[in-house]
XYZ file of C-alpha atoms in Angstrom:
698
model
C -17.745 19.630 32.768
C -15.101 17.322 31.359
C -12.340 15.853 33.478
C -9.731 18.483 32.688
C -12.106 21.351 33.530
C -12.879 19.714 36.856
C -9.182 19.342 37.590
C -8.650 23.027 36.746
C -11.326 23.993 39.283
C -9.687 21.807 41.937
C -6.251 23.318 41.301
C -7.592 26.879 41.318
C -9.215 26.257 44.689
C -5.936 25.050 46.242
C -3.296 27.217 44.577
C -2.074 30.254 46.501
C 0.593 31.530 44.106
C 0.135 33.123 40.699
C -1.422 30.814 38.118
C -1.134 31.290 34.372
C -2.825 29.834 31.312
C 0.591 28.698 30.071
C 1.181 26.931 33.385
C -2.061 24.978 33.015
C -1.226 24.201 29.380
C 2.136 22.813 30.458
C 0.541 20.798 33.269
C -2.085 19.164 31.064
C 0.129 18.983 27.939
C -2.427 20.830 25.801
C -2.459 24.175 23.996
C -3.255 27.450 25.749
C -6.290 27.776 23.486
C -7.658 24.524 24.937
C -7.225 25.832 28.486
C -8.997 29.082 27.597
C -11.915 27.068 26.184
C -12.088 25.020 29.394
C -12.226 28.200 31.454
C -14.919 29.564 29.173
C -16.952 26.426 29.946
C -16.425 26.955 33.686
C -17.447 30.610 33.414
C -20.654 29.685 31.586
C -21.704 27.607 34.601
C -20.742 30.396 37.003
C -22.587 33.057 34.994
C -25.676 30.881 34.695
C -25.774 30.648 38.488
C -25.004 34.365 38.961
C -21.570 33.783 40.487
C -18.316 35.670 39.954
C -16.333 34.461 36.946
C -12.690 33.631 36.315
C -10.744 36.456 34.697
C -7.697 36.020 32.451
C -5.540 39.116 32.776
C -2.605 40.414 30.755
C 0.123 37.822 30.357
C -2.351 34.987 30.792
C -2.542 35.403 34.577
C -5.642 33.675 35.972
C -7.637 35.578 38.578
C -10.439 33.867 40.503
C -13.443 35.740 41.972
C -13.725 36.358 45.706
C -16.639 33.913 46.021
C -14.892 31.143 44.060
C -14.623 28.715 46.970
C -18.336 29.135 47.613
C -18.908 27.947 44.033
C -16.952 24.700 44.409
C -19.964 22.624 45.380
C -21.743 23.938 42.294
C -18.834 23.137 39.988
C -17.735 19.826 41.475
C -20.958 18.155 42.524
C -21.614 14.973 40.564
C -20.296 11.453 40.447
C -17.627 9.701 42.478
C -14.888 11.105 40.256
C -16.140 14.671 40.716
C -16.765 15.282 37.062
C -19.098 14.330 34.274
C -17.746 12.712 31.167
C -18.210 14.543 27.900
C -20.096 12.758 25.128
C -16.796 11.911 23.407
C -15.383 10.554 26.665
C -18.550 8.505 27.295
C -18.270 7.015 23.808
C -14.710 5.832 24.389
C -15.269 4.523 27.903
C -18.506 2.724 26.946
C -16.777 1.184 23.912
C -13.971 -0.122 26.129
C -16.507 -1.574 28.579
C -18.396 -3.402 25.813
C -15.326 -4.684 23.936
C -13.599 -5.821 27.120
C -16.649 -7.686 28.422
C -16.383 -11.478 28.335
C -20.171 -11.848 28.268
C -23.313 -9.907 27.425
C -23.531 -6.547 29.161
C -26.724 -4.560 29.691
C -27.338 -0.888 29.017
C -28.190 -0.452 32.682
C -24.816 -1.893 33.682
C -23.000 0.468 31.324
C -25.035 3.396 32.692
C -24.082 2.453 36.249
C -20.388 2.280 35.335
C -20.575 5.715 33.707
C -22.843 7.048 36.463
C -25.334 8.396 33.932
C -28.918 7.485 33.095
C -29.846 4.534 30.891
C -31.473 7.033 28.524
C -28.109 8.776 28.079
C -26.474 5.491 27.065
C -29.310 4.791 24.608
C -28.792 8.222 23.055
C -25.060 7.526 22.736
C -25.457 3.975 21.414
C -25.484 4.800 17.703
C -22.158 6.653 17.975
C -20.715 3.906 20.179
C -21.562 1.212 17.612
C -20.125 3.313 14.802
C -16.913 3.851 16.772
C -16.512 0.143 17.540
C -17.211 -0.756 13.904
C -14.051 1.153 12.957
C -12.120 -1.619 14.705
C -13.635 -4.373 12.501
C -16.014 -5.288 15.330
C -19.804 -5.361 15.512
C -22.061 -4.695 18.504
C -24.769 -7.372 18.663
C -27.946 -6.596 20.641
C -30.061 -9.289 22.316
C -33.435 -8.283 23.768
C -33.117 -10.288 26.985
C -29.343 -10.304 27.461
C -27.888 -6.976 26.403
C -24.914 -6.240 24.162
C -21.926 -8.306 23.078
C -19.132 -7.980 20.534
C -18.920 -10.075 17.393
C -15.386 -10.215 16.001
C -11.920 -11.716 16.271
C -10.146 -11.652 19.620
C -7.079 -10.146 17.937
C -9.246 -7.248 16.714
C -10.673 -6.743 20.211
C -7.180 -6.493 21.674
C -6.056 -4.163 18.920
C -9.109 -1.948 19.532
C -8.334 -1.696 23.261
C -4.656 -1.065 22.529
C -5.375 1.770 20.087
C -7.902 3.237 22.526
C -5.319 3.404 25.324
C -2.271 4.147 23.197
C -2.671 7.965 23.259
C -2.496 7.864 27.073
C 1.055 6.464 26.966
C 2.467 9.975 26.635
C 0.743 11.308 29.764
C 2.291 11.547 33.179
C -0.276 10.263 35.640
C -3.620 8.567 35.924
C -5.827 11.644 36.167
C -5.569 11.954 32.387
C -6.356 8.294 31.708
C -10.139 8.371 31.681
C -10.640 4.848 30.323
C -8.485 3.143 32.961
C -10.452 4.900 35.701
C -13.726 3.349 34.519
C -12.860 -0.042 33.060
C -10.229 -2.624 33.965
C -8.588 -3.588 30.659
C -5.046 -4.239 31.929
C -3.659 -6.788 34.375
C -0.260 -7.841 35.663
C 2.285 -6.219 37.967
C 3.813 -3.323 36.020
C 7.188 -3.529 37.793
C 7.552 -7.252 37.103
C 6.630 -6.895 33.425
C 9.009 -3.947 33.016
C 11.855 -6.014 34.463
C 11.053 -8.916 32.133
C 11.125 -6.655 29.064
C 14.350 -4.959 30.205
C 16.099 -8.294 30.851
C 15.166 -9.621 27.415
C 16.262 -6.336 25.824
C 19.749 -6.920 27.199
C 19.706 -10.633 26.413
C 18.741 -10.145 22.751
C 20.446 -6.744 22.385
C 17.155 -5.392 21.040
C 17.011 -2.018 22.733
C 13.788 -0.025 22.798
C 13.131 3.711 22.789
C 10.906 4.854 25.637
C 7.685 5.027 23.615
C 8.151 1.518 22.166
C 8.835 0.169 25.659
C 5.538 1.608 26.918
C 3.655 0.233 23.909
C 4.953 -3.282 24.604
C 4.040 -2.923 28.270
C 0.483 -1.911 27.317
C 0.182 -4.784 24.815
C 1.291 -7.338 27.431
C -1.018 -6.047 30.166
C -3.997 -6.215 27.788
C -2.931 -9.751 26.798
C -2.736 -10.831 30.453
C -6.141 -9.356 31.234
C -7.836 -10.986 28.237
C -6.290 -14.399 28.876
C -7.268 -14.270 32.549
C -10.830 -13.546 31.430
C -10.649 -16.724 29.348
C -10.740 -14.749 26.087
C -7.969 -16.419 24.048
C -6.718 -15.556 20.573
C -8.112 -17.244 17.500
C -5.598 -19.402 15.535
C -2.851 -17.195 14.141
C -1.172 -17.735 10.754
C 2.320 -19.197 10.562
C 4.915 -16.441 10.463
C 8.588 -15.959 9.712
C 9.568 -13.283 12.210
C 13.006 -12.202 13.401
C 11.353 -11.430 16.729
C 9.850 -14.879 17.339
C 12.415 -15.990 19.960
C 12.343 -12.547 21.571
C 8.553 -12.823 21.784
C 8.640 -16.382 23.104
C 11.095 -15.629 25.925
C 9.247 -12.509 27.076
C 5.945 -14.402 27.195
C 7.580 -17.397 28.886
C 8.526 -15.223 31.857
C 5.229 -13.323 31.763
C 3.441 -16.666 32.066
C 5.679 -17.716 34.944
C 5.666 -14.527 37.009
C 2.171 -13.222 36.217
C 0.448 -16.612 36.548
C -1.271 -16.535 33.171
C -1.714 -19.151 30.451
C 0.156 -18.265 27.231
C -0.561 -20.000 23.925
C 1.458 -20.439 20.728
C -0.983 -18.034 19.099
C -0.017 -15.392 21.674
C 3.643 -15.835 20.707
C 2.846 -15.493 16.993
C 0.651 -12.426 17.492
C 3.186 -10.777 19.782
C 5.947 -11.484 17.236
C 3.916 -9.719 14.564
C 3.363 -6.811 16.941
C 7.110 -6.594 17.655
C 7.836 -6.528 13.920
C 6.070 -3.149 13.807
C 7.818 -1.770 16.902
C 10.771 0.574 16.539
C 14.038 -0.516 18.100
C 17.090 1.608 18.791
C 20.033 1.021 16.491
C 22.379 0.439 19.452
C 25.376 -0.942 17.656
C 23.750 -2.602 14.691
C 24.725 -1.020 11.402
C 22.067 0.222 9.055
C 23.284 -0.068 5.480
C 22.721 3.639 4.912
C 23.859 4.897 8.326
C 26.951 6.715 7.102
C 25.087 8.302 4.212
C 22.405 9.549 6.599
C 25.026 10.946 8.974
C 26.687 12.900 6.186
C 23.345 14.188 4.939
C 22.576 15.179 8.543
C 25.766 17.232 8.715
C 24.860 19.031 5.498
C 21.314 19.618 6.751
C 22.506 21.047 10.085
C 24.911 23.329 8.252
C 22.095 24.561 5.989
C 19.627 25.316 8.780
C 22.375 26.969 10.854
C 23.050 29.340 7.977
C 19.352 30.111 7.451
C 18.626 30.637 11.153
C 21.803 32.605 11.785
C 22.555 30.364 14.785
C 25.574 28.057 14.737
C 24.279 24.584 15.635
C 27.173 22.768 13.971
C 29.120 22.240 17.192
C 26.268 20.596 19.131
C 27.248 16.925 19.059
C 24.050 15.875 20.855
C 22.012 17.539 18.115
C 24.010 15.826 15.383
C 23.717 12.406 17.037
C 20.033 12.764 17.959
C 18.985 14.044 14.545
C 21.009 11.469 12.590
C 19.554 8.677 14.758
C 16.073 10.115 14.229
C 16.507 10.288 10.455
C 17.941 6.788 10.402
C 14.900 5.564 12.320
C 12.603 7.305 9.828
C 14.271 5.838 6.753
C 14.860 2.330 8.124
C 11.170 1.463 8.535
C 7.748 2.278 7.062
C 6.248 5.657 8.057
C 5.538 5.625 11.777
C 2.168 6.507 13.248
C 3.497 9.250 15.518
C 1.151 10.234 18.327
C -0.249 13.716 17.843
C 0.803 15.826 20.802
C -0.411 19.283 21.739
C 3.047 20.126 23.098
C 4.534 19.651 19.610
C 2.090 22.048 17.967
C 2.339 24.495 20.838
C 6.141 24.619 20.667
C 6.058 25.101 16.920
C 3.414 27.831 17.176
C 6.041 29.814 19.076
C 8.819 28.770 16.674
C 7.206 29.085 13.256
C 10.443 30.514 11.852
C 12.260 27.321 12.825
C 9.599 25.137 11.218
C 9.754 27.237 8.042
C 13.531 26.773 7.810
C 13.238 23.040 8.501
C 10.755 22.734 5.628
C 12.756 25.007 3.291
C 15.913 22.929 3.766
C 14.243 19.523 3.292
C 15.681 19.243 -0.274
C 19.045 18.544 1.402
C 17.522 15.385 2.887
C 15.533 14.525 -0.230
C 18.791 14.223 -2.163
C 19.165 10.938 -0.305
C 15.664 9.484 -0.490
C 12.626 9.533 -2.739
C 10.270 9.049 0.221
C 8.716 12.338 1.252
C 8.396 12.881 4.966
C 4.954 13.244 6.496
C 3.889 16.472 8.168
C 4.330 15.026 11.661
C 7.783 13.623 10.766
C 8.883 17.103 9.685
C 7.480 18.554 12.910
C 9.537 16.117 14.983
C 12.663 17.227 13.091
C 11.746 20.818 13.951
C 11.486 19.809 17.621
C 15.071 18.502 17.468
C 16.143 21.873 16.056
C 14.241 23.800 18.737
C 15.890 21.681 21.426
C 19.331 22.413 19.964
C 18.572 26.139 20.018
C 17.469 25.847 23.654
C 20.721 24.059 24.514
C 22.700 26.882 22.945
C 20.661 29.542 24.744
C 20.960 27.853 28.105
C 24.538 26.627 28.083
C 25.652 29.337 30.524
C 22.488 29.651 32.637
C 22.929 28.623 36.267
C 19.582 28.438 38.044
C 18.872 26.601 41.294
C 16.536 23.650 40.808
C 15.009 20.903 42.895
C 14.441 17.539 41.236
C 11.321 15.627 42.297
C 10.760 12.002 41.264
C 8.071 9.458 41.975
C 9.868 6.231 41.043
C 12.833 5.898 43.374
C 16.518 6.792 43.421
C 17.248 5.077 40.089
C 14.924 7.436 38.241
C 16.392 10.411 40.123
C 19.944 9.494 39.128
C 18.939 8.980 35.497
C 17.208 12.366 35.352
C 20.083 14.106 37.141
C 22.579 12.801 34.600
C 20.398 14.010 31.737
C 20.076 17.475 33.295
C 23.793 17.771 34.047
C 24.584 16.905 30.465
C 22.577 19.787 29.038
C 22.297 22.488 31.714
C 24.461 24.290 34.234
C 21.786 23.928 36.904
C 22.752 23.924 40.548
C 20.664 21.050 41.876
C 20.005 22.024 45.492
C 17.944 18.968 46.421
C 16.514 15.704 45.137
C 13.209 14.747 46.741
C 10.295 12.373 46.410
C 7.242 13.877 44.734
C 5.162 13.684 47.905
C 7.713 15.878 49.727
C 7.106 18.825 47.377
C 4.534 20.308 49.740
C 7.351 20.959 52.245
C 9.578 22.958 49.873
C 10.344 26.445 51.187
C 9.407 29.280 48.766
C 13.007 30.527 48.393
C 14.675 27.123 48.290
C 15.138 27.149 44.499
C 14.187 28.957 41.306
C 11.885 26.148 40.172
C 11.272 22.407 40.410
C 11.730 19.745 37.738
C 9.424 16.804 38.409
C 8.467 13.523 36.761
C 4.845 13.925 37.950
C 2.460 16.857 38.547
C 2.797 18.414 42.031
C -0.542 19.657 43.297
C 0.688 21.455 46.435
C 4.140 22.635 45.428
C 4.892 26.229 46.565
C 7.307 26.742 43.638
C 6.625 26.720 39.918
C 7.536 23.385 38.379
C 8.025 21.684 35.032
C 6.843 18.117 34.394
C 9.243 15.972 32.347
C 9.708 12.290 31.609
C 12.576 10.427 33.281
C 13.983 9.745 29.809
C 14.162 13.545 29.245
C 13.544 13.841 25.524
C 13.613 16.914 23.281
C 10.034 17.907 24.142
C 11.033 17.871 27.829
C 14.076 19.972 27.013
C 11.850 22.595 25.453
C 9.517 22.626 28.476
C 12.482 23.328 30.751
C 13.778 25.871 28.236
C 10.442 27.707 28.317
C 10.654 27.943 32.101
C 14.221 29.263 31.852
C 13.122 31.833 29.262
C 10.436 33.080 31.636
C 12.943 33.379 34.489
C 15.565 34.967 32.259
C 13.099 37.562 30.976
C 11.974 38.423 34.484
C 15.602 38.995 35.532
C 16.886 40.503 32.258
C 19.472 37.750 31.804
C 20.795 37.467 28.212
C 20.583 34.124 26.454
C 23.522 32.219 24.988
C 22.782 32.452 21.286
C 25.411 35.153 20.952
C 28.930 33.751 20.840
C 30.820 34.046 24.129
C 33.465 36.760 24.292
C 36.072 34.102 25.039
C 35.834 30.360 25.420
C 38.297 27.544 25.923
C 38.797 26.881 22.222
C 39.474 30.537 21.445
C 41.905 30.886 24.351
C 43.838 27.812 23.213
C 43.909 29.220 19.696
C 45.430 32.457 21.041
C 48.016 30.632 23.169
C 49.179 28.055 20.611
C 51.175 30.319 18.240
C 52.878 32.020 21.202
C 54.010 28.699 22.666
C 55.147 27.433 19.266
C 57.244 30.573 18.817
C 58.833 30.661 22.281
C 59.353 26.989 23.097
C 62.018 24.920 21.378
C 62.222 22.208 20.192
C 58.787 21.707 18.625
C 58.277 18.390 20.413
C 58.640 20.216 23.725
C 56.160 22.869 22.537
C 53.571 20.149 21.930
C 54.139 18.783 25.457
C 53.643 22.262 26.931
C 50.478 22.811 24.891
C 49.060 19.468 26.018
C 49.408 20.521 29.670
C 48.047 24.002 28.966
C 44.977 22.529 27.302
C 44.207 20.591 30.492
C 44.517 23.764 32.583
C 42.322 25.801 30.213
C 39.649 23.106 30.023
C 39.576 22.857 33.803
C 39.264 26.642 34.156
C 36.340 26.772 31.730
C 34.938 23.553 33.203
C 34.803 22.051 29.717
C 35.625 18.364 29.627
C 36.823 16.368 26.667
C 36.922 12.640 26.178
C 40.262 10.925 26.788
C 42.340 11.272 23.645
C 43.413 7.667 24.029
C 39.834 6.460 23.777
C 40.234 3.747 21.170
C 36.483 3.096 20.975
C 35.806 6.529 19.526
C 39.178 7.939 18.425
C 39.822 11.553 17.579
C 40.576 12.637 14.033
C 44.309 13.029 14.646
C 44.465 9.404 15.819
C 43.081 8.256 12.467
C 45.049 10.707 10.328
C 48.676 10.390 11.381
C 51.512 11.481 9.111
C 51.688 7.973 7.645
C 47.987 8.203 6.720
C 48.415 11.338 4.579
C 49.822 11.840 1.070
C 50.372 15.119 -0.784
C 50.524 16.038 -4.478
C 48.790 12.884 -5.719
C 47.988 12.956 -9.431
C 44.462 11.830 -10.433
C 42.521 11.956 -13.691
C 38.941 12.270 -12.352
C 36.778 11.736 -9.261
C 36.710 7.954 -9.656
C 40.494 7.828 -9.871
C 40.719 10.103 -6.808
C 38.544 7.717 -4.798
C 40.673 4.744 -5.859
C 43.943 6.500 -4.995
C 42.609 7.537 -1.566
C 41.830 3.876 -0.876
C 45.063 2.286 -2.142
C 46.922 2.371 1.157
C 43.923 1.108 3.150
C 43.689 -1.866 0.770
C 47.434 -2.557 1.044
C 47.330 -2.451 4.849
C 44.276 -4.712 5.134
C 41.773 -2.100 6.313
C 39.419 -2.698 3.368
C 38.915 -5.232 0.582
C 39.168 -4.402 -3.131
C 35.388 -4.620 -3.501
C 35.017 -1.772 -0.987
C 36.623 0.584 -3.528
C 34.125 -0.347 -6.237
C 31.291 0.029 -3.720
C 32.387 3.599 -2.889
C 32.214 4.591 -6.541
C 28.855 2.854 -6.995
C 27.489 4.679 -3.931
C 28.254 8.046 -5.556
C 26.671 6.844 -8.803
C 23.521 5.854 -6.886
C 23.122 8.752 -4.429
C 25.101 11.540 -6.061
C 28.150 13.383 -4.690
C 26.857 13.538 -1.085
C 30.407 12.666 0.027
C 31.529 16.251 -0.708
C 31.520 17.808 2.767
C 32.819 21.314 2.111
C 34.588 23.364 -0.571
C 37.386 21.212 -1.938
C 36.909 18.248 0.440
C 35.293 14.814 -0.094
C 35.034 11.752 2.147
C 34.230 8.596 0.131
C 33.090 5.463 1.971
C 30.974 2.348 1.486
C 28.827 0.117 3.667
C 30.401 -2.116 6.299
C 29.238 -5.322 4.635
C 30.850 -4.233 1.366
C 34.388 -4.989 2.504
C 35.338 -2.910 5.557
C 37.684 -4.746 7.944
C 39.230 -2.169 10.320
C 38.468 1.408 11.323
C 40.731 3.750 9.411
C 41.194 6.832 7.222
C 43.574 7.828 4.463
C 43.811 11.415 3.202
C 45.276 12.508 -0.123
C 45.840 16.036 -1.395
C 45.548 16.179 -5.162
C 48.231 17.905 -7.190
C 45.514 19.078 -9.563
C 41.977 19.273 -8.056
C 39.185 17.493 -9.959
C 35.403 18.117 -10.085
C 33.037 15.743 -8.230
C 29.802 17.243 -9.564
C 28.895 19.815 -6.900
C 29.255 23.124 -8.689
C 29.448 25.341 -5.609
C 32.028 23.078 -3.874
C 34.152 21.908 -6.826
C 36.941 21.331 -7.627
C 37.986 18.827 -4.948
C 41.545 19.033 -3.645
C 41.326 16.717 -0.604
C 39.909 13.181 -0.657
C 39.739 11.261 2.632
C 38.769 7.586 2.368
C 36.889 6.288 5.413
C 36.690 2.631 6.438
C 33.985 2.294 9.113
C 33.235 -0.900 11.034
C 30.078 0.311 12.793
C 27.922 3.428 13.037
C 29.557 5.038 16.084
C 33.309 4.516 16.392
C 34.246 7.067 13.727
C 31.631 9.670 14.695
C 33.798 11.856 16.931
C 36.515 12.089 14.273
C 33.940 12.782 11.565
C 32.155 15.406 13.675
C 35.408 17.226 14.436
C 36.536 17.058 10.811
C 33.347 18.665 9.516
C 33.583 21.509 12.016
C 37.259 22.086 11.241
C 36.506 22.254 7.514
C 34.282 25.274 8.133
C 37.416 27.221 9.041
C 38.915 28.799 5.905
C 42.236 29.316 7.691
C 42.384 25.578 8.451
C 41.753 24.664 4.810
C 44.382 27.191 3.725
C 47.000 25.669 6.030
C 46.254 22.166 4.742
C 46.673 23.501 1.209
C 50.032 25.092 2.035
C 51.494 22.193 4.076
C 54.629 20.728 2.508
C 54.150 17.107 3.570
C 51.995 14.640 5.492
C 53.797 15.291 8.758
C 52.978 19.002 8.688
C 49.351 18.261 7.761
C 49.077 15.827 10.683
C 50.342 18.526 13.082
C 47.823 21.023 11.707
C 44.986 18.519 12.118
C 45.961 17.779 15.731
C 46.363 21.461 16.601
C 42.988 22.464 15.172
C 41.190 19.466 16.629
C 42.373 20.369 20.123
C 41.228 23.940 19.538
C 37.665 23.001 18.571
C 37.148 20.584 21.483
C 38.624 23.122 23.859
C-alpha cells in the first residue's frame, strides 16, 4: 500500500467515533474519490486474505469489520515506516537520493534506503533516469562505482526544490515522503525563519505565506548542498532589485547556520527572489486604483448573478482586489494544484460558472487571459465570501489547538474572531487534544492533524487563508444541517444599519436645531452599534478617512455646466488643482486613462470617479464632487448620462479605500442617488452623504 493508505489503516484502528470519507479527505487534503480508491486498495488485500472488508455506508460513513484489528499485522507489516512506497513514490525518492548525492551511489545503496530489492530499483531505473532528465540532468552509470549526476549544480538544486515544492502546502511530515527517506535540507528552521522575517521588515519586502515557505525551502537546500561541498557554478552578472535583500539574508544565514556562502549564491538567490511574489504592503502599483474599481464592478456583477449580496463584505473586496493586482503585476504564476481547490469547486460549480461568465468585466482592463487555475482561485475567494455571509451569525463553541506556541495561537484567534462569532472555550497545545472531554465544544480547529482527538476537528494553516475558511465553513454546514440551523444568506430581519435608518428621520423631525439632532444621532449610533455588537473604525481615523471626511460641503459643487465627459473631468479637478492636491498633469492623465482603458471610472448609473496614477501628479489625499447641470454621456450606454463626477486624488493604494468602498455601496441605493439629485447645495449633499455613510457602516 502507499503511505496514505497505511495511514488510513492506522487511523481506523485507533478511532472510536464515527469516521467519514469526507473527514479523511479533509485530513489528507485530497478528494473523496481518492480516499475511496485508497479504501478499495485496502479491501483488495483484505479480500485476498479472506478477511472482512471496510464498508462505506450512506453519507460516506466508514464501517470497519469486526476482525479489523486482527488484520492490522497483515496490512501494516513491511518496512520501518510501516508502508511500501508506490512505484511513483519510489521514482521520486530515488531521484532525490541520486541528485542529492555528492559522490557515486550504488543500486544496492538506493535499494537499502528504499527498503526494496536491488531488482526493484533496476526495474525502476529507466523511469528514474527519464524523470531526472526532465530537470536538465543526466544519470551516468559506472560499472564499478554506481550512479552519479552529470549537470549544473544550479539545476540540481532546482530539481530538488521543484520535487519538494508541492509538500509546502501540507501540514505535517507524514505527507512528506521524500524528506522521510533522504536528507536534502539543513539548517535550523526557526533561525532561518527569523532571519527572513527580520529582513522582510528591514527592506519592507513583505511575503505572502507561500512565498515565505518557498524561500525557506530554497535556503535549506542551499545550506545542505554547500555543507556537502557542492557549490554553485559561476553565475552570470545580474541587475536585480533584490540583490541587497539576497545578500543580507545570506550574510546572516552564513553567520548563524555556520555555512560558507559565495557570491554566486547571492546572484542565484537574487534571481530566485525576482520570481517570488511579494505583498504590495504600501507600495503603489501603477494600476492599483483601476484594478480596485474593476473589482467593485466584478463583485457587483457576480452578486447579481448569484442572488447573494457580497458588495458589503470589505474583506472580500480587499482580498480579491489584492489577488487581482498580484495576478496582473507579474507573469502568470505557477500555482500549486491542490485537491482542496477542486473539491470545493466540485461542490460549488454554480459559483465557478458565474465567476467564468463574468470574466469579461475583468477583461475590459487587460488583454491577458487568466489561466484555468487563476480563475479557480478567484472562485475560491467568492466561495469564502459566501461562507462568511452564511456564518456571520453562527455561534458554535470551538477549541483552538496549535503546535507552534502562543504566538501562533494568538494569530489564529484574531483571524477567527474577525470572521466568525465562535465562542472559543479553550486554547490548547496539539498534544493536549487527547484530553479533551467529548462535550467540551462543538469541534476543534487545529494547525496540525490530531490523531487521538475525541472531537471532530478541522486542520487549518496559522495564516488562515480562504481555503481554510471554506474547510471551517464545511464543518459549520455539517453542524448546522444536523441541528436545522438556518444560514445567514438571507438578509437579517433587522440590523444596526436598518435600525439607524429607521431612527434618523424621527430624530431629525423631533429634535431642534439640526446641529443638536446630529449630536443626538451620533450618540444613538454608538448605542445601536454596541447593542448589535457591530464595531466601526474611529471616524477620526486620518489614515483611512470616511467618505464624509473627504467630501465636506466645501468639496462639493452643484449645477456645474460642462460640454462633454472630458470637460466634466477637468471641472471636477479644478478645485483640487487650485488647493494643491494635484498637479495640472494629473488632469491630463485622468483623461488619457479613460482613453486607454475605457470608461471604467463609471461606478453606477449617473456617477463617475475619475483618477490617475500617483506618480502622475497626486500630492494629497482628496476628493471633489460636482453635480452637472446637464448630464453628459461617458460611453457606458446602460449607465449614461453622468450627472455626478467625483475626482479622486490618491497618494497610495489603501488610504482612500474605506471612503471608496462606502461610496460604491451607497450608490446602489436609488433613494440615496435621488436625494443627491434633489439637494439644493453642497451643504445639504454633505449632510446626506454623512447620514447614509453612518447607516451603511451601522
